[in-house]
Coordinates of C-alpha atoms and ligand atoms in Angstrom, one line a residue:
Chain H
M1 CA 20.1 77.0 -118.2
N2 CA 19.0 78.6 -115.3
E3 CA 20.5 79.0 -112.2
H4 CA 18.4 76.3 -110.0
R5 CA 20.3 73.7 -108.6
I6 CA 18.8 70.5 -107.5
L7 CA 20.9 67.6 -104.8
V8 CA 20.1 64.6 -106.1
I9 CA 21.0 61.9 -103.4
G10 CA 21.9 58.7 -104.6
G11 CA 23.2 57.5 -107.8
G12 CA 21.1 54.3 -108.8
P13 CA 18.4 54.1 -111.5
A14 CA 16.5 56.5 -109.3
G15 CA 18.7 59.4 -109.2
M16 CA 20.3 58.4 -112.9
E17 CA 16.9 59.1 -114.1
T18 CA 15.5 62.1 -112.4
A19 CA 19.1 64.0 -112.8
Y20 CA 18.7 63.3 -116.4
Q21 CA 14.9 64.7 -116.0
L22 CA 15.7 67.5 -114.1
K23 CA 18.3 68.7 -117.0
N24 CA 15.8 68.2 -119.8
L25 CA 13.7 70.4 -117.6
G26 CA 16.5 72.9 -118.0
L27 CA 17.5 72.7 -114.1
N28 CA 20.9 72.1 -113.0
P29 CA 21.2 68.7 -111.3
V30 CA 24.0 67.1 -109.3
I31 CA 24.0 63.7 -108.3
I32 CA 25.8 63.0 -104.9
E33 CA 26.8 59.1 -104.4
R34 CA 28.3 57.5 -101.7
S35 CA 30.3 55.1 -103.5
D36 CA 32.5 55.0 -106.3
K37 CA 30.2 54.4 -109.4
L38 CA 26.8 55.2 -110.5
G39 CA 24.4 52.2 -111.1
G40 CA 23.5 51.6 -107.3
N41 CA 22.2 47.8 -106.7
L42 CA 21.2 47.7 -110.6
S43 CA 25.1 47.0 -111.3
R44 CA 25.1 44.0 -109.3
W45 CA 22.3 42.6 -111.2
D46 CA 22.7 40.1 -114.6
R47 CA 19.3 40.1 -116.0
L48 CA 16.0 41.9 -115.5
F49 CA 12.7 40.3 -115.4
P50 CA 10.3 40.0 -117.3
T51 CA 12.4 39.6 -120.4
S52 CA 15.7 38.9 -119.0
E53 CA 16.7 41.7 -120.9
P54 CA 20.8 42.3 -120.0
A55 CA 21.1 44.7 -116.7
E56 CA 24.2 45.9 -118.6
A57 CA 22.0 47.5 -121.7
L58 CA 19.5 49.3 -118.9
L59 CA 22.7 50.6 -116.9
E60 CA 24.7 52.1 -120.1
K61 CA 21.5 53.9 -120.7
L62 CA 21.3 55.6 -117.9
M63 CA 25.2 56.3 -118.1
E64 CA 24.6 57.5 -121.5
Q65 CA 22.0 59.6 -120.2
T66 CA 23.9 61.5 -117.5
K67 CA 26.9 61.6 -118.9
D68 CA 26.9 65.4 -119.3
I69 CA 25.6 65.9 -115.6
E70 CA 28.0 67.0 -112.7
K71 CA 28.8 64.0 -110.4
K72 CA 30.3 63.7 -106.8
L73 CA 31.7 60.3 -106.2
N74 CA 32.7 58.8 -102.7
A75 CA 30.9 61.8 -101.4
K76 CA 30.5 62.1 -97.6
I77 CA 27.4 64.1 -96.6
T78 CA 28.4 65.8 -93.2
S79 CA 25.7 68.2 -92.7
I80 CA 22.7 69.5 -94.6
E81 CA 20.9 73.0 -93.4
K82 CA 18.0 74.4 -94.5
E83 CA 17.9 78.6 -94.9
N84 CA 15.3 80.3 -96.0
N85 CA 14.3 77.5 -98.4
I86 CA 17.9 77.4 -99.6
F87 CA 19.5 73.9 -98.6
H88 CA 23.4 74.2 -97.8
L89 CA 25.3 70.8 -98.2
K90 CA 28.6 69.7 -96.8
L91 CA 30.9 66.9 -98.2
S92 CA 33.6 65.4 -95.9
N93 CA 36.0 66.6 -98.8
G94 CA 35.4 70.3 -97.9
I95 CA 33.0 71.1 -101.1
N96 CA 29.9 72.8 -100.3
Y97 CA 26.4 73.1 -102.4
K98 CA 23.8 75.4 -102.1
A99 CA 20.7 74.5 -103.7
D100 CA 17.0 75.0 -104.4
A101 CA 15.6 71.6 -103.5
I102 CA 17.0 68.1 -102.5
V103 CA 16.1 64.7 -104.4
L104 CA 16.3 61.5 -102.1
C105 CA 17.3 58.4 -104.0
T106 CA 18.8 56.6 -102.2
G107 CA 17.3 53.5 -102.7
F108 CA 17.6 50.0 -101.0
D109 CA 19.8 47.5 -99.4
L110 CA 19.1 43.5 -99.7
F111 CA 17.8 41.7 -96.0
K112 CA 20.5 40.1 -94.6
A113 CA 20.1 36.5 -95.2
E114 CA 21.9 35.4 -91.9
K115 CA 19.3 37.5 -89.6
K116 CA 16.8 34.6 -91.0
Q117 CA 19.5 31.9 -88.7
E118 CA 17.2 28.7 -89.4
Y119 CA 17.8 29.5 -93.3
G120 CA 21.9 28.8 -92.4
Y121 CA 23.0 31.3 -94.5
G122 CA 26.6 31.7 -93.8
I123 CA 26.3 28.7 -91.4
Y124 CA 25.8 26.0 -94.6
N125 CA 27.9 26.1 -97.5
N126 CA 25.2 26.1 -100.2
V127 CA 22.9 28.2 -99.4
I128 CA 22.9 31.3 -101.2
T129 CA 21.1 35.1 -101.5
N130 CA 19.2 36.3 -104.9
A131 CA 22.2 38.8 -105.2
E132 CA 24.9 35.7 -105.3
L133 CA 23.4 33.7 -107.8
E134 CA 23.4 37.0 -110.1
K135 CA 26.7 37.3 -109.5
Y136 CA 27.2 34.1 -110.4
F137 CA 25.5 34.9 -113.7
K138 CA 27.4 37.1 -114.5
T139 CA 30.8 35.7 -113.2
H140 CA 30.5 31.5 -113.3
N141 CA 32.9 32.1 -110.8
D142 CA 31.6 30.3 -107.4
E143 CA 33.0 27.0 -106.2
R144 CA 29.6 26.5 -104.2
I145 CA 27.7 26.1 -107.5
N146 CA 28.7 22.6 -108.5
E147 CA 26.4 20.7 -111.0
P148 CA 23.8 21.0 -108.3
K149 CA 20.7 18.1 -109.3
R150 CA 18.4 19.6 -107.0
I151 CA 17.7 23.2 -106.3
G152 CA 15.5 25.1 -103.9
F153 CA 14.4 28.8 -104.0
V154 CA 12.6 30.4 -100.9
H155 CA 10.2 33.1 -101.4
C156 CA 10.1 36.0 -99.2
V157 CA 13.3 36.1 -97.0
G158 CA 13.1 38.8 -94.8
S159 CA 9.5 40.1 -96.0
R160 CA 6.2 39.5 -94.7
D161 CA 7.8 38.0 -91.9
V162 CA 7.0 39.9 -88.4
K163 CA 10.1 37.9 -86.9
V164 CA 12.2 40.2 -88.5
N165 CA 10.0 43.0 -87.9
N166 CA 9.1 43.2 -92.0
T167 CA 5.4 42.8 -92.7
Y168 CA 5.6 44.4 -96.0
C169 CA 5.9 42.5 -99.5
S170 CA 9.1 43.2 -101.4
K171 CA 7.1 43.1 -104.8
V172 CA 10.1 41.9 -107.0
C173 CA 11.0 38.6 -105.5
C174 CA 8.6 36.6 -106.8
A175 CA 9.3 37.4 -110.4
T176 CA 12.9 37.3 -109.6
A177 CA 12.7 33.9 -107.9
L178 CA 11.1 32.3 -111.4
K179 CA 13.4 34.3 -113.8
Q180 CA 16.6 32.6 -111.8
A181 CA 15.0 29.3 -111.4
C182 CA 14.7 29.4 -115.1
E183 CA 18.0 30.7 -115.5
I184 CA 19.9 28.3 -113.8
K185 CA 17.7 25.3 -115.3
E186 CA 18.8 26.4 -118.5
E187 CA 22.7 26.0 -116.9
F188 CA 22.2 22.6 -115.3
P189 CA 19.0 21.0 -117.6
E190 CA 19.3 17.6 -115.4
A191 CA 18.7 19.6 -112.4
D192 CA 14.7 19.4 -110.3
V193 CA 14.4 23.3 -109.0
Y194 CA 11.5 24.1 -106.8
C195 CA 10.2 27.0 -105.5
F196 CA 8.9 27.5 -102.1
Y197 CA 6.2 30.3 -102.4
M198 CA 3.7 31.6 -100.4
D199 CA 2.1 33.7 -103.0
L200 CA 2.9 34.2 -106.6
R201 CA 2.9 37.9 -107.0
M202 CA 3.0 38.1 -110.5
F203 CA 1.5 41.1 -111.0
G204 CA 3.4 43.4 -113.8
K205 CA 3.1 43.2 -117.2
G206 CA 4.8 39.9 -118.1
Y207 CA 5.1 38.2 -114.9
E208 CA 2.5 36.0 -115.4
D209 CA 3.9 35.3 -118.8
I210 CA 7.2 33.9 -116.5
Y211 CA 5.6 31.5 -114.5
L212 CA 3.6 30.1 -117.0
K213 CA 6.5 29.8 -118.9
A214 CA 8.6 28.5 -116.0
Q215 CA 6.0 25.6 -115.4
K216 CA 5.9 25.1 -119.0
D217 CA 9.1 24.9 -120.7
F218 CA 11.4 24.8 -117.8
D219 CA 9.6 22.4 -115.3
I220 CA 10.2 24.7 -112.4
K221 CA 8.3 22.9 -109.5
C222 CA 6.2 25.3 -107.4
V223 CA 5.3 24.6 -104.0
R224 CA 3.2 26.3 -101.7
G225 CA 4.7 26.8 -98.4
R226 CA 7.2 28.6 -96.9
V227 CA 10.3 26.7 -95.9
C228 CA 10.7 26.4 -92.0
E229 CA 14.0 25.0 -91.5
V230 CA 16.9 24.0 -93.1
S231 CA 19.8 21.9 -92.0
E232 CA 23.2 19.8 -93.6
N233 CA 23.0 16.0 -93.3
I234 CA 26.4 14.0 -92.9
E235 CA 27.5 14.4 -96.4
G236 CA 27.0 18.1 -96.5
K237 CA 23.9 18.3 -98.4
L238 CA 20.8 20.5 -97.1
V239 CA 17.9 18.9 -95.8
I240 CA 15.2 21.6 -96.1
K241 CA 11.3 21.0 -94.5
A242 CA 7.9 23.0 -95.6
E243 CA 4.6 21.9 -95.5
D244 CA 2.8 21.6 -99.1
T245 CA 0.1 23.6 -97.8
L246 CA -2.2 22.7 -100.9
L247 CA -1.8 18.8 -100.2
G248 CA -1.9 19.6 -96.4
T249 CA 1.3 17.7 -95.7
P250 CA 4.8 18.5 -94.4
M251 CA 7.7 17.1 -96.3
K252 CA 11.2 16.8 -96.3
M253 CA 13.8 16.8 -99.0
T254 CA 17.7 17.5 -99.8
L255 CA 18.9 19.8 -101.6
D256 CA 22.5 20.9 -103.1
L257 CA 21.5 24.4 -103.2
L258 CA 19.5 26.6 -101.6
V259 CA 18.7 30.2 -103.3
L260 CA 17.2 33.0 -100.2
M261 CA 14.9 35.6 -102.2
C262 CA 16.1 38.2 -99.7
G263 CA 13.6 41.3 -99.8
M264 CA 14.2 45.0 -100.0
E265 CA 14.9 47.0 -96.8
K266 CA 15.6 50.6 -97.2
S267 CA 19.2 51.5 -97.3
K268 CA 20.5 52.1 -94.2
S269 CA 22.9 55.0 -95.6
S270 CA 19.6 57.2 -95.8
N271 CA 19.3 57.4 -92.3
E272 CA 22.2 60.1 -91.6
I273 CA 20.7 62.0 -94.3
Q274 CA 17.1 62.0 -93.0
K275 CA 18.5 63.1 -89.8
M276 CA 19.8 66.2 -91.2
L277 CA 16.5 66.5 -92.9
N278 CA 14.0 66.0 -90.4
I279 CA 12.8 62.9 -92.5
S280 CA 11.0 60.4 -91.0
N281 CA 10.1 56.6 -92.0
N282 CA 7.0 55.0 -92.1
E283 CA 5.7 51.7 -90.3
D284 CA 8.0 49.9 -92.7
G285 CA 10.8 51.7 -92.1
F286 CA 10.7 53.3 -95.4
I287 CA 11.1 57.2 -96.4
E288 CA 7.5 58.3 -95.4
T289 CA 6.3 60.2 -98.4
R290 CA 3.2 63.0 -97.9
D291 CA 0.6 60.7 -98.9
L292 CA 0.4 57.3 -100.7
F293 CA -1.7 58.7 -103.7
S294 CA -0.5 62.1 -105.4
G295 CA 2.0 63.0 -102.6
L296 CA 4.4 60.1 -103.7
N297 CA 7.3 62.5 -104.6
L298 CA 6.8 64.7 -101.7
T299 CA 7.7 64.2 -97.9
K300 CA 6.3 66.6 -95.1
E301 CA 9.5 68.8 -95.6
K302 CA 9.6 71.5 -98.3
G303 CA 11.8 71.4 -101.1
V304 CA 12.6 67.5 -100.4
F305 CA 11.6 65.4 -102.7
V306 CA 12.0 61.1 -103.2
A307 CA 11.8 58.9 -105.9
G308 CA 12.7 55.2 -105.8
A309 CA 12.8 52.2 -103.8
C310 CA 13.9 54.6 -100.8
T311 CA 10.1 54.7 -100.3
S312 CA 8.6 51.6 -100.6
P313 CA 9.9 48.2 -102.7
K314 CA 9.6 49.2 -105.9
T315 CA 10.1 47.8 -109.7
L316 CA 12.8 48.7 -112.0
P317 CA 10.0 50.2 -114.3
E318 CA 8.1 51.7 -111.2
T319 CA 11.3 53.4 -110.4
L320 CA 12.1 55.1 -113.5
A321 CA 8.7 56.5 -113.6
E322 CA 8.6 57.7 -110.4
A323 CA 11.9 59.3 -110.7
R324 CA 10.4 61.3 -114.2
S325 CA 7.4 62.5 -111.9
A326 CA 10.1 63.8 -109.0
A327 CA 11.5 65.5 -111.6
M328 CA 8.1 67.2 -112.5
E329 CA 7.6 67.8 -108.8
V330 CA 10.5 69.7 -108.7
F331 CA 10.0 71.8 -111.5
N332 CA 6.4 72.9 -110.3
Y333 CA 7.9 73.6 -106.8
L334 CA 10.4 75.8 -108.4
G335 CA 7.5 77.9 -109.4
F336 CA 7.3 77.6 -113.2
Q337 CA 4.0 76.0 -112.3
D338 CA 3.4 76.4 -108.6
V339 CA 0.5 73.5 -107.9
R340 CA 1.1 71.6 -104.8
N341 CA 3.8 73.1 -102.2
Chain T
M1 CA 8.0 -8.5 -73.4
I2 CA 6.2 -5.9 -71.2
D3 CA 3.8 -3.8 -72.6
F4 CA 4.1 -0.6 -71.8
G5 CA 1.8 1.0 -74.3
F6 CA 4.7 3.2 -76.2
C7 CA 5.3 3.1 -79.5
I8 CA 7.1 4.6 -82.4
S9 CA 5.1 6.7 -84.1
K10 CA 6.0 7.2 -88.4
S11 CA 6.9 10.5 -89.4
S12 CA 4.2 12.2 -91.0
H13 CA 6.7 14.0 -93.2
I14 CA 6.8 13.2 -96.9
M15 CA 10.1 12.6 -97.8
M16 CA 10.6 13.8 -101.0
D17 CA 14.3 11.6 -101.8
D18 CA 13.0 8.4 -101.4
I19 CA 9.6 9.2 -104.0
D20 CA 10.0 7.5 -106.8
L21 CA 8.4 9.2 -109.6
K22 CA 8.9 7.3 -112.5
Y23 CA 5.1 6.4 -113.6
F24 CA 4.7 10.6 -112.8
N25 CA 7.7 11.2 -115.5
K26 CA 5.9 9.4 -117.9
L27 CA 2.0 10.5 -117.2
E28 CA 4.5 14.2 -117.3
T29 CA 5.8 12.9 -120.7
L30 CA 2.3 12.1 -122.1
N31 CA 0.4 15.0 -120.8
P32 CA 2.9 17.8 -120.6
D33 CA -0.1 20.7 -120.2
I34 CA -0.3 18.6 -116.6
K35 CA 3.1 21.0 -115.3
T36 CA 1.5 24.1 -115.9
C37 CA -1.7 23.3 -113.1
M38 CA -1.7 26.5 -111.0
S39 CA -3.8 25.2 -108.0
C40 CA -7.0 27.1 -108.7
G41 CA -9.2 24.6 -107.6
L42 CA -11.6 25.1 -110.6
C43 CA -12.0 21.5 -111.4
T44 CA -12.7 20.9 -108.0
A45 CA -15.3 23.3 -107.7
T46 CA -17.0 22.2 -110.6
C47 CA -16.7 18.4 -110.3
T48 CA -19.8 16.5 -110.4
A49 CA -18.4 13.9 -108.3
G50 CA -16.6 16.2 -106.1
N51 CA -19.8 17.3 -105.1
F52 CA -20.6 13.7 -103.6
T53 CA -17.2 12.5 -102.5
D54 CA -13.4 13.8 -102.1
M55 CA -12.7 13.4 -105.7
S56 CA -10.7 16.1 -106.4
F57 CA -8.5 16.7 -110.2
R58 CA -6.1 19.2 -108.4
K59 CA -5.2 16.9 -105.1
I60 CA -4.6 14.1 -107.6
I61 CA -1.8 15.8 -109.6
L62 CA 0.0 17.1 -106.1
M63 CA -0.7 13.6 -104.7
L64 CA 1.3 12.0 -107.7
Q65 CA 3.6 14.7 -107.5
R66 CA 4.5 13.7 -103.9
G67 CA 4.6 10.2 -104.2
K68 CA 0.9 9.7 -102.7
D69 CA 0.0 7.6 -105.4
K70 CA -2.9 4.7 -103.8
E71 CA -4.7 8.0 -102.7
A72 CA -4.7 9.1 -106.1
V73 CA -5.7 6.5 -108.1
R74 CA -8.5 5.7 -105.1
L75 CA -9.8 9.4 -106.2
V76 CA -9.4 8.6 -109.9
K77 CA -11.7 5.7 -109.6
K78 CA -14.7 8.1 -108.3
C79 CA -14.2 10.6 -111.8
M80 CA -17.3 10.2 -114.3
M81 CA -15.5 11.1 -117.0
C82 CA -18.0 13.8 -117.5
G83 CA -15.1 16.5 -118.7
K84 CA -16.7 19.4 -117.1
C85 CA -13.3 20.3 -115.3
M86 CA -11.8 20.6 -118.8
M87 CA -14.1 22.6 -120.0
L88 CA -13.4 25.3 -117.1
C89 CA -9.6 24.9 -116.4
S90 CA -8.2 27.9 -116.4
R91 CA -5.0 26.7 -117.7
G92 CA -6.4 24.8 -120.8
I93 CA -5.3 21.4 -119.2
N94 CA -6.8 18.5 -120.7
T95 CA -8.1 16.9 -117.6
R96 CA -10.1 14.3 -119.0
N97 CA -7.2 12.6 -121.0
I98 CA -4.8 12.8 -118.0
L99 CA -7.2 11.2 -116.0
L100 CA -7.6 8.2 -118.4
S101 CA -3.5 8.4 -118.6
I102 CA -3.5 7.7 -114.7
T103 CA -5.6 5.0 -115.0
R104 CA -3.5 3.2 -118.2
I105 CA -0.2 4.0 -116.3
Y106 CA -1.0 3.3 -112.5
N107 CA -2.8 0.2 -113.3
E108 CA 0.1 -1.7 -115.2
Ligands
LIG1 S1 7.2 39.6 -104.2 FE1 7.0 37.4 -103.3 S2 8.8 36.5 -102.7 FE2 8.8 38.7 -102.5 S3 8.0 38.9 -100.5 FE3 6.5 39.6 -102.4 S4 4.8 37.4 -102.0 FE4 7.2 37.1 -100.9
LIG2 S1 -14.3 14.2 -115.7 FE1 -14.2 13.0 -113.4 S2 -12.5 14.5 -112.4 FE2 -13.6 16.0 -114.1 S3 -15.5 17.1 -113.7 FE3 -16.2 15.0 -114.5 S4 -16.2 13.7 -112.4 FE4 -14.9 15.5 -111.8
LIG3 S1 -8.3 23.9 -112.9 FE1 -6.8 23.3 -114.3 S2 -5.4 24.8 -113.3 FE2 -6.7 25.1 -112.3 S3 -6.6 23.1 -110.6 FE3 -7.8 22.2 -112.2 S4 -6.1 21.6 -113.4 FE4 -4.9 23.0 -112.2

């Protein structure tokens, strides 16, 4: 092993895969994670689209790959300074690191559903989020989910919506919605399950198959139209309004459970780190990459690389692929094969 | 009573709770392929009758799902059973058979 030390900031799938590949390339990565465990948002999920593979299986694989890699958990970065292309990073517990490169893998936060007040999250008991439904699938412990007879899913919550300043598509929530719709139907076969979508963006390998399976085998009813408001009736049931835009008629229905498909926003925790490194955001509020083609792992700052959902919403396979390419970019940057920097 | 010219307008909303889907469920049991319609509109674009009338297979399905049975049956009457829609449907739905089933079930 050579002396080149690389700091990978963020211990989710992107950070774990980047560190693993850096190590394979003979470099010396350290994962800096602010929470007390690795895994990021992946550790909150129960099953993954398109195959409903357990999230746990992927997480275990990533854990296994990173078991010999140095990590700092509960790490709070207090400063990063750059001098002669060397980064000096300080943690709040007094530990300092000197590094040749930094890879930002700070990931995403889910959109805060309460910001879309008209959907009543935090006001009405039976409005839950996609993350909470995953948690229920893991634990089967949520008193709000009690033999629901009619369930609705709202797509694009916090995405494609100028009213919350997020005009981009979060990419993963269409597939997640239909996956979750099938899973909840499996649990409550008597329930009617509706998905309210604007477009079904089922672009990846196996996603369109989820759509067909949802219709054919699970009887999921897809309604094209965005839910405009949610209220509660006297019995405590939810009443939603939407337009069936394919028929051109407004409709209302009562539901026992409403699941909001919260989209992705860049993780808030990356803001401070970006400030220290002088890295700006793009128009969607994610980290700006050098360009949108061959420089997706590069930033404007020499020696600072990026991978995963901190630069735009991404699926897991995309995130992992980006992590591998980030490792390669770092390798090239360090002079093993100097091409782009 | 003096007529002031006011009246109560009926809500234009479809109230899904009040819809009886008994017939539609029967139709769906007989023709489970109906569930896979993705509203692409191929059937309607190619429809011989749709060239001259408001016939639309896609809309018929939606209308039945939303309880607009009368309107749907009115449209079905315009079909000439040529089967062009069936030849094109991207989901392989047996549209012609469904149209026949609708005639049978909803005329009961
Ligand atoms: S993936 Fe689907 S639900 Fe998510 S933002 Fe895009 S269109 Fe909306
Ligand atoms: S069978 Fe009926 S609905 Fe289908 S294309 Fe012919 S006229 Fe149109
Ligand atoms: S062609 Fe088939 S899938 Fe497309 S709208 Fe008509 S019935 Fe539905």
